[in-house]
Short mmCIF file of C-alpha atoms in Angstrom, two decimals:
data_model
loop_
_atom_site.label_atom_id
_atom_site.label_comp_id
_atom_site.label_asym_id
_atom_site.label_seq_id
_atom_site.Cartn_x
_atom_site.Cartn_y
_atom_site.Cartn_z
CA MET Y 166 180.35 -31.42 -119.13
CA ALA Y 167 181.84 -28.67 -121.30
CA SER Y 168 184.43 -26.43 -119.69
CA ILE Y 169 184.36 -22.62 -119.72
CA SER Y 170 187.01 -22.54 -122.46
CA ASP Y 171 184.96 -25.02 -124.55
CA ILE Y 172 181.87 -22.83 -124.30
CA ARG Y 173 183.90 -19.70 -125.13
CA PHE Y 174 185.26 -21.45 -128.24
CA HIS Y 175 181.75 -22.61 -129.19
CA ILE Y 176 180.37 -19.05 -128.91
CA LYS Y 177 183.21 -17.74 -131.07
CA SER Y 178 182.58 -20.40 -133.76
CA ILE Y 179 178.84 -19.68 -133.85
CA ASN Y 180 179.53 -15.94 -134.08
CA GLN Y 181 181.72 -16.55 -137.12
CA THR Y 182 178.99 -18.69 -138.72
CA ARG Y 183 176.44 -15.98 -137.93
CA GLN Y 184 178.55 -13.40 -139.72
CA ILE Y 185 178.59 -15.65 -142.81
CA THR Y 186 174.83 -16.32 -142.79
CA ASN Y 187 174.08 -12.63 -142.27
CA ALA Y 188 176.40 -11.68 -145.15
CA MET Y 189 174.73 -14.28 -147.39
CA TYR Y 190 171.34 -12.83 -146.45
CA LEU Y 191 172.44 -9.35 -147.51
CA VAL Y 192 173.95 -10.63 -150.78
CA SER Y 193 170.80 -12.61 -151.59
CA ALA Y 194 168.61 -9.58 -150.85
CA SER Y 195 170.69 -7.49 -153.27
CA ARG Y 196 170.50 -10.19 -155.96
CA MET Y 197 166.76 -10.56 -155.53
CA ARG Y 198 166.23 -6.81 -156.01
CA LYS Y 199 168.45 -6.95 -159.11
CA ALA Y 200 166.38 -9.84 -160.50
CA ILE Y 201 163.09 -8.01 -159.84
CA LYS Y 202 164.40 -5.01 -161.77
CA ARG Y 203 165.36 -7.26 -164.68
CA MET Y 204 161.92 -8.89 -164.57
CA GLU Y 205 160.34 -5.48 -165.08
CA GLN Y 206 162.71 -4.65 -167.93
CA ASN Y 207 162.11 -7.99 -169.66
CA SER Y 208 158.33 -7.65 -169.41
CA ALA Y 209 158.36 -4.73 -171.85
CA TYR Y 210 160.38 -6.79 -174.38
CA TYR Y 211 158.20 -9.89 -173.93
CA TYR Y 212 154.85 -8.11 -174.18
CA ARG Y 213 155.95 -6.11 -177.21
CA ALA Y 214 156.61 -9.32 -179.17
CA LEU Y 215 153.45 -10.97 -177.83
CA ASP Y 216 151.22 -7.97 -178.58
CA THR Y 217 152.53 -7.79 -182.13
CA MET Y 218 151.73 -11.47 -182.73
CA LEU Y 219 148.25 -11.06 -181.24
CA ASP Y 220 147.63 -7.95 -183.36
CA ILE Y 221 148.61 -9.86 -186.49
CA ARG Y 222 146.15 -12.60 -185.62
CA ALA Y 223 143.41 -10.08 -184.77
CA HIS Y 224 143.76 -8.23 -188.09
CA THR Y 225 144.48 -11.09 -190.47
CA GLY Y 226 142.47 -13.98 -189.03
CA GLU Y 227 143.99 -17.32 -188.12
CA VAL Y 228 147.64 -17.48 -189.10
CA VAL Y 229 148.95 -20.89 -190.11
CA HIS Y 230 152.50 -21.20 -188.86
CA PRO Y 231 154.67 -24.16 -187.74
CA TYR Y 232 155.31 -22.59 -184.32
CA LEU Y 233 151.57 -22.21 -183.69
CA THR Y 234 150.49 -25.63 -184.96
CA HIS Y 235 150.07 -28.84 -182.98
CA ARG Y 236 151.52 -31.90 -184.68
CA PRO Y 237 149.42 -35.08 -184.90
CA GLY Y 238 150.13 -38.13 -182.75
CA GLN Y 239 151.87 -38.43 -179.41
CA PRO Y 240 154.24 -35.47 -179.15
CA LYS Y 241 157.96 -35.93 -178.58
CA MET Y 242 158.50 -33.61 -175.66
CA GLY Y 243 161.41 -31.49 -174.56
CA TYR Y 244 161.71 -30.01 -171.08
CA ILE Y 245 163.83 -27.10 -169.90
CA ILE Y 246 164.29 -27.43 -166.13
CA ILE Y 247 165.64 -24.40 -164.29
CA ALA Y 248 167.11 -24.90 -160.81
CA GLY Y 249 170.00 -23.34 -158.88
CA ASP Y 250 173.76 -23.62 -159.29
CA LYS Y 251 174.19 -24.22 -155.55
CA GLY Y 252 172.31 -25.07 -152.38
CA LEU Y 253 171.76 -23.26 -149.06
CA ALA Y 254 168.39 -22.06 -150.36
CA GLY Y 255 166.02 -23.96 -148.11
CA SER Y 256 163.72 -26.30 -150.03
CA TYR Y 257 163.99 -24.32 -153.29
CA ASN Y 258 165.88 -26.92 -155.35
CA HIS Y 259 164.00 -29.86 -153.84
CA ASP Y 260 160.61 -28.27 -154.57
CA ILE Y 261 161.33 -27.42 -158.21
CA LEU Y 262 162.92 -30.81 -158.96
CA ALA Y 263 160.08 -32.72 -157.27
CA PHE Y 264 157.62 -30.69 -159.36
CA ALA Y 265 159.64 -31.45 -162.52
CA GLU Y 266 159.74 -35.16 -161.71
CA GLU Y 267 155.95 -35.20 -161.37
CA LYS Y 268 155.49 -33.38 -164.68
CA LEU Y 269 157.82 -35.73 -166.56
CA LYS Y 270 155.92 -38.84 -165.43
CA ASN Y 271 154.22 -40.86 -168.20
CA LYS Y 272 155.34 -38.39 -170.88
CA ASN Y 273 157.22 -39.16 -174.08
CA VAL Y 274 160.20 -37.05 -173.02
CA THR Y 275 162.98 -37.24 -175.60
CA GLN Y 276 165.05 -34.17 -174.64
CA ILE Y 277 165.97 -32.68 -171.26
CA PHE Y 278 167.77 -29.36 -170.99
CA THR Y 279 168.99 -28.23 -167.57
CA VAL Y 280 169.79 -24.72 -166.41
CA GLY Y 281 171.71 -24.84 -163.14
CA ASP Y 282 174.22 -27.34 -161.79
CA VAL Y 283 171.78 -28.76 -159.21
CA ALA Y 284 169.31 -29.83 -161.93
CA THR Y 285 172.09 -31.43 -164.00
CA ARG Y 286 173.40 -33.46 -161.06
CA TYR Y 287 169.88 -34.50 -160.03
CA PHE Y 288 168.89 -35.94 -163.41
CA LYS Y 289 172.22 -37.70 -163.82
CA ARG Y 290 171.79 -39.24 -160.39
CA THR Y 291 168.27 -40.44 -161.23
CA GLY Y 292 169.42 -42.02 -164.49
CA ARG Y 293 167.88 -39.57 -166.95
CA GLU Y 294 169.90 -38.37 -169.90
CA VAL Y 295 170.58 -34.64 -169.99
CA ASN Y 296 170.81 -33.60 -173.64
CA ALA Y 297 172.13 -30.10 -173.02
CA ARG Y 298 173.17 -28.35 -169.83
CA PHE Y 299 173.71 -24.70 -169.01
CA GLU Y 300 175.60 -24.33 -165.74
CA ASN Y 301 176.89 -21.33 -163.80
CA MET Y 302 174.50 -19.19 -165.82
CA MET Y 303 172.06 -18.10 -163.12
CA THR Y 304 174.38 -15.65 -161.40
CA ASP Y 305 175.28 -13.92 -164.66
CA LEU Y 306 171.71 -13.89 -166.07
CA SER Y 307 172.96 -13.20 -169.57
CA VAL Y 308 170.54 -12.84 -172.49
CA ASP Y 309 173.19 -14.73 -174.48
CA THR Y 310 172.27 -17.90 -172.56
CA SER Y 311 168.61 -17.43 -173.45
CA ARG Y 312 169.55 -16.81 -177.07
CA ALA Y 313 171.70 -19.97 -177.22
CA LEU Y 314 168.97 -22.06 -175.62
CA MET Y 315 166.37 -20.61 -178.00
CA ALA Y 316 168.54 -21.45 -181.03
CA LEU Y 317 168.96 -25.05 -179.83
CA ILE Y 318 165.24 -25.50 -179.12
CA LYS Y 319 164.23 -23.94 -182.43
CA GLN Y 320 166.64 -26.16 -184.37
CA LEU Y 321 165.35 -29.35 -182.70
CA PHE Y 322 161.74 -28.26 -183.22
CA ASP Y 323 162.37 -27.46 -186.90
CA GLN Y 324 164.04 -30.85 -187.36
CA ARG Y 325 161.04 -32.54 -185.64
CA VAL Y 326 163.29 -34.05 -182.97
CA ILE Y 327 160.79 -32.53 -180.53
CA ASP Y 328 157.16 -31.53 -181.09
CA GLU Y 329 156.46 -29.73 -177.84
CA VAL Y 330 158.64 -27.77 -175.42
CA HIS Y 331 157.93 -26.90 -171.77
CA ILE Y 332 159.85 -24.81 -169.25
CA ILE Y 333 159.72 -25.78 -165.58
CA TYR Y 334 160.79 -22.99 -163.25
CA MET Y 335 159.94 -21.29 -159.96
CA ARG Y 336 157.70 -18.30 -160.59
CA PHE Y 337 158.41 -15.33 -158.32
CA ILE Y 338 155.23 -13.81 -156.89
CA ASN Y 339 156.74 -11.87 -154.00
CA SER Y 340 159.54 -12.32 -151.46
CA ALA Y 341 157.34 -14.59 -149.34
CA ASN Y 342 155.67 -16.54 -152.13
CA GLN Y 343 157.11 -18.51 -155.05
CA LYS Y 344 155.31 -21.18 -157.03
CA PRO Y 345 156.63 -23.90 -159.39
CA LYS Y 346 155.22 -23.51 -162.89
CA ASP Y 347 155.08 -25.51 -166.11
CA PHE Y 348 155.01 -23.13 -169.10
CA LYS Y 349 154.47 -24.43 -172.63
CA LEU Y 350 156.93 -22.67 -174.92
CA LEU Y 351 156.18 -24.45 -178.21
CA PRO Y 352 153.88 -24.63 -180.00
CA ILE Y 353 152.80 -21.15 -178.94
CA GLU Y 354 149.22 -21.02 -177.68
CA LEU Y 355 148.16 -17.51 -178.68
CA ALA Y 356 144.59 -18.28 -177.56
CA ASP Y 357 145.86 -18.51 -173.97
CA PHE Y 358 147.03 -14.91 -174.16
CA GLY Y 359 144.21 -13.54 -176.30
CA ALA Y 360 141.67 -13.30 -173.46
CA ASP Y 361 143.74 -10.60 -171.76
CA HIS Y 362 144.71 -8.85 -174.97
CA GLN Y 363 142.81 -5.90 -176.38
CA PRO Y 364 143.57 -5.42 -180.08
CA ARG Y 365 143.84 -1.93 -181.45
CA ALA Y 366 140.44 -0.28 -181.58
CA ASP Y 367 140.17 0.14 -185.34
CA ASN Y 368 138.63 -1.64 -188.29
CA ILE Y 369 141.68 -1.29 -190.47
CA SER Y 370 142.77 -4.33 -192.41
CA MET Y 371 146.51 -4.35 -191.96
CA LEU Y 372 148.91 -5.55 -194.62
CA TYR Y 373 152.19 -7.19 -193.63
CA ASP Y 374 155.11 -7.20 -195.99
CA PRO Y 375 156.26 -9.70 -197.05
CA SER Y 376 153.54 -11.77 -195.24
CA PRO Y 377 152.13 -12.41 -191.74
CA GLU Y 378 153.84 -15.82 -191.72
CA GLN Y 379 157.23 -14.31 -192.44
CA VAL Y 380 156.69 -11.65 -189.80
CA PHE Y 381 156.04 -14.52 -187.38
CA ASP Y 382 159.31 -16.11 -188.50
CA ALA Y 383 161.09 -13.04 -187.15
CA LEU Y 384 158.90 -12.51 -184.08
CA VAL Y 385 158.80 -16.04 -182.66
CA PRO Y 386 162.54 -16.28 -181.85
CA GLN Y 387 162.37 -12.90 -180.09
CA PHE Y 388 159.31 -14.04 -178.15
CA MET Y 389 161.09 -17.26 -177.16
CA ILE Y 390 164.16 -15.35 -175.97
CA GLY Y 391 161.89 -13.12 -173.87
CA VAL Y 392 160.12 -16.13 -172.34
CA ILE Y 393 163.31 -18.07 -171.59
CA TYR Y 394 165.07 -15.05 -170.12
CA GLY Y 395 161.96 -14.15 -168.11
CA THR Y 396 161.70 -17.63 -166.59
CA MET Y 397 165.41 -17.56 -165.70
CA VAL Y 398 165.00 -14.19 -163.98
CA HIS Y 399 161.93 -15.42 -162.10
CA ALA Y 400 163.88 -18.51 -161.00
CA TYR Y 401 166.86 -16.40 -159.91
CA ALA Y 402 164.63 -14.07 -157.87
CA SER Y 403 162.88 -17.08 -156.30
CA GLU Y 404 166.16 -18.81 -155.46
CA ASN Y 405 167.59 -15.74 -153.76
CA SER Y 406 164.34 -15.10 -151.92
CA ALA Y 407 164.47 -18.68 -150.60
CA ARG Y 408 168.14 -18.25 -149.67
CA MET Y 409 167.32 -14.99 -147.86
CA SER Y 410 164.73 -16.82 -145.78
CA ALA Y 411 167.08 -19.73 -145.06
CA MET Y 412 169.94 -17.43 -144.03
CA GLU Y 413 167.63 -15.27 -141.91
CA ASN Y 414 166.42 -18.37 -140.07
CA ALA Y 415 170.01 -19.57 -139.64
CA THR Y 416 171.05 -16.17 -138.26
CA HIS Y 417 168.15 -16.15 -135.79
CA SER Y 418 169.02 -19.69 -134.69
CA ALA Y 419 172.63 -18.62 -134.17
CA ASP Y 420 171.48 -15.63 -132.08
CA LYS Y 421 169.34 -17.90 -129.87
CA LEU Y 422 172.18 -20.39 -129.42
CA ILE Y 423 174.69 -17.64 -128.64
CA LYS Y 424 172.31 -16.20 -126.03
CA LYS Y 425 171.84 -19.62 -124.44
CA LEU Y 426 175.58 -20.37 -124.41
CA THR Y 427 176.38 -16.90 -123.06
CA LEU Y 428 174.02 -17.46 -120.12
CA GLN Y 429 175.64 -20.84 -119.52
CA TYR Y 430 179.11 -19.27 -119.81
CA ASN Y 431 178.26 -16.47 -117.35
CA SER Y 432 176.71 -18.95 -114.91
CA MET Y 433 179.81 -21.17 -115.00
CA ARG Y 434 182.09 -18.14 -114.59
CA GLN Y 435 180.07 -17.00 -111.61
CA LEU Y 436 180.31 -20.46 -110.06
CA ALA Y 437 184.05 -20.53 -110.72
CA ILE Y 438 184.55 -17.08 -109.17
CA THR Y 439 182.41 -18.03 -106.17
CA SER Y 440 184.42 -21.22 -105.76
CA GLU Y 441 187.70 -19.28 -105.92
CA LEU Y 442 186.43 -16.76 -103.36
CA ASN Y 443 185.40 -19.58 -101.05
CA GLU Y 444 188.86 -21.09 -101.37
CA ILE Y 445 190.47 -17.72 -100.59
CA VAL Y 446 188.20 -17.20 -97.57
CA SER Y 447 188.90 -20.74 -96.36
CA ALA Y 448 192.64 -20.24 -96.77
CA ALA Y 449 192.42 -16.91 -94.92
CA ASN Y 450 190.49 -18.53 -92.09
CA VAL Y 451 193.07 -21.29 -91.80
CA PHE Y 452 195.85 -18.69 -91.78
CA ASN Y 453 194.06 -16.66 -89.09
CA GLU Y 454 193.50 -19.75 -86.97
CA LYS Y 455 197.20 -20.59 -87.17
CA GLY Y 456 198.02 -17.03 -86.17
CA ASP Y 457 195.77 -17.21 -83.13
CA HIS Y 458 197.32 -20.49 -81.99
CA SER Y 459 200.85 -19.17 -82.38
CA GLY Y 460 199.94 -16.08 -80.27
#
């Protein structure tokens, strides 16, 4: 049975752990709010590029462009998998990697790109080759990372090393709801976006100089940067939301354990004090009895 000093030490240790989990909760909450703000800022950039491409298609008819065209045969596929750089985020990393594993099954996957140290370590452990890795990037959330990843993907696509590119990430819906998603980056499926897009209400035939195809050459990289950065921000918000929940649960568990141990500590102290009082009373009685006999 634990002694009073053992329980006191245990309470102190749990209190210290509680302070850490509570601090991590507050940090994660701040990072999640920061990510949500960046999501809103990136949306304007992303939709501007998308709307321009959809307007070109609406006013010029079907545009033939390498980044919009499916290649014949079984596609050589590349996957960008975005996970965290660290754990302590509940089931976040497990859920996104299990989803990725399911998506990669029975596919002709020739290139894997990981964002986040957890994803890199997972695929190395499972025997899959990681062709490019971007680690310690999630905390910084730099557009430079998205630009570097876009340049690599574009180069491999142009060289026909890959024919199709997907991004697997955790989409942030709200602080209580995140959902793993598989987004096809290349070739771009403008038809998927067209249903929600309202072209400009005019009958003007627009001319693009030098040509719609060359305008697409400039727009597609910007669109890709917006998509990659957006998925990273969604993943970062989702990770910190999951970490908030995990740290909140850990803090509540610590509170319950501290309460239980404090009751046990107080009960043992009361028993110890009662025992000491009984000893004092017994000693006093013995002393009084001796005094009576001597009188």
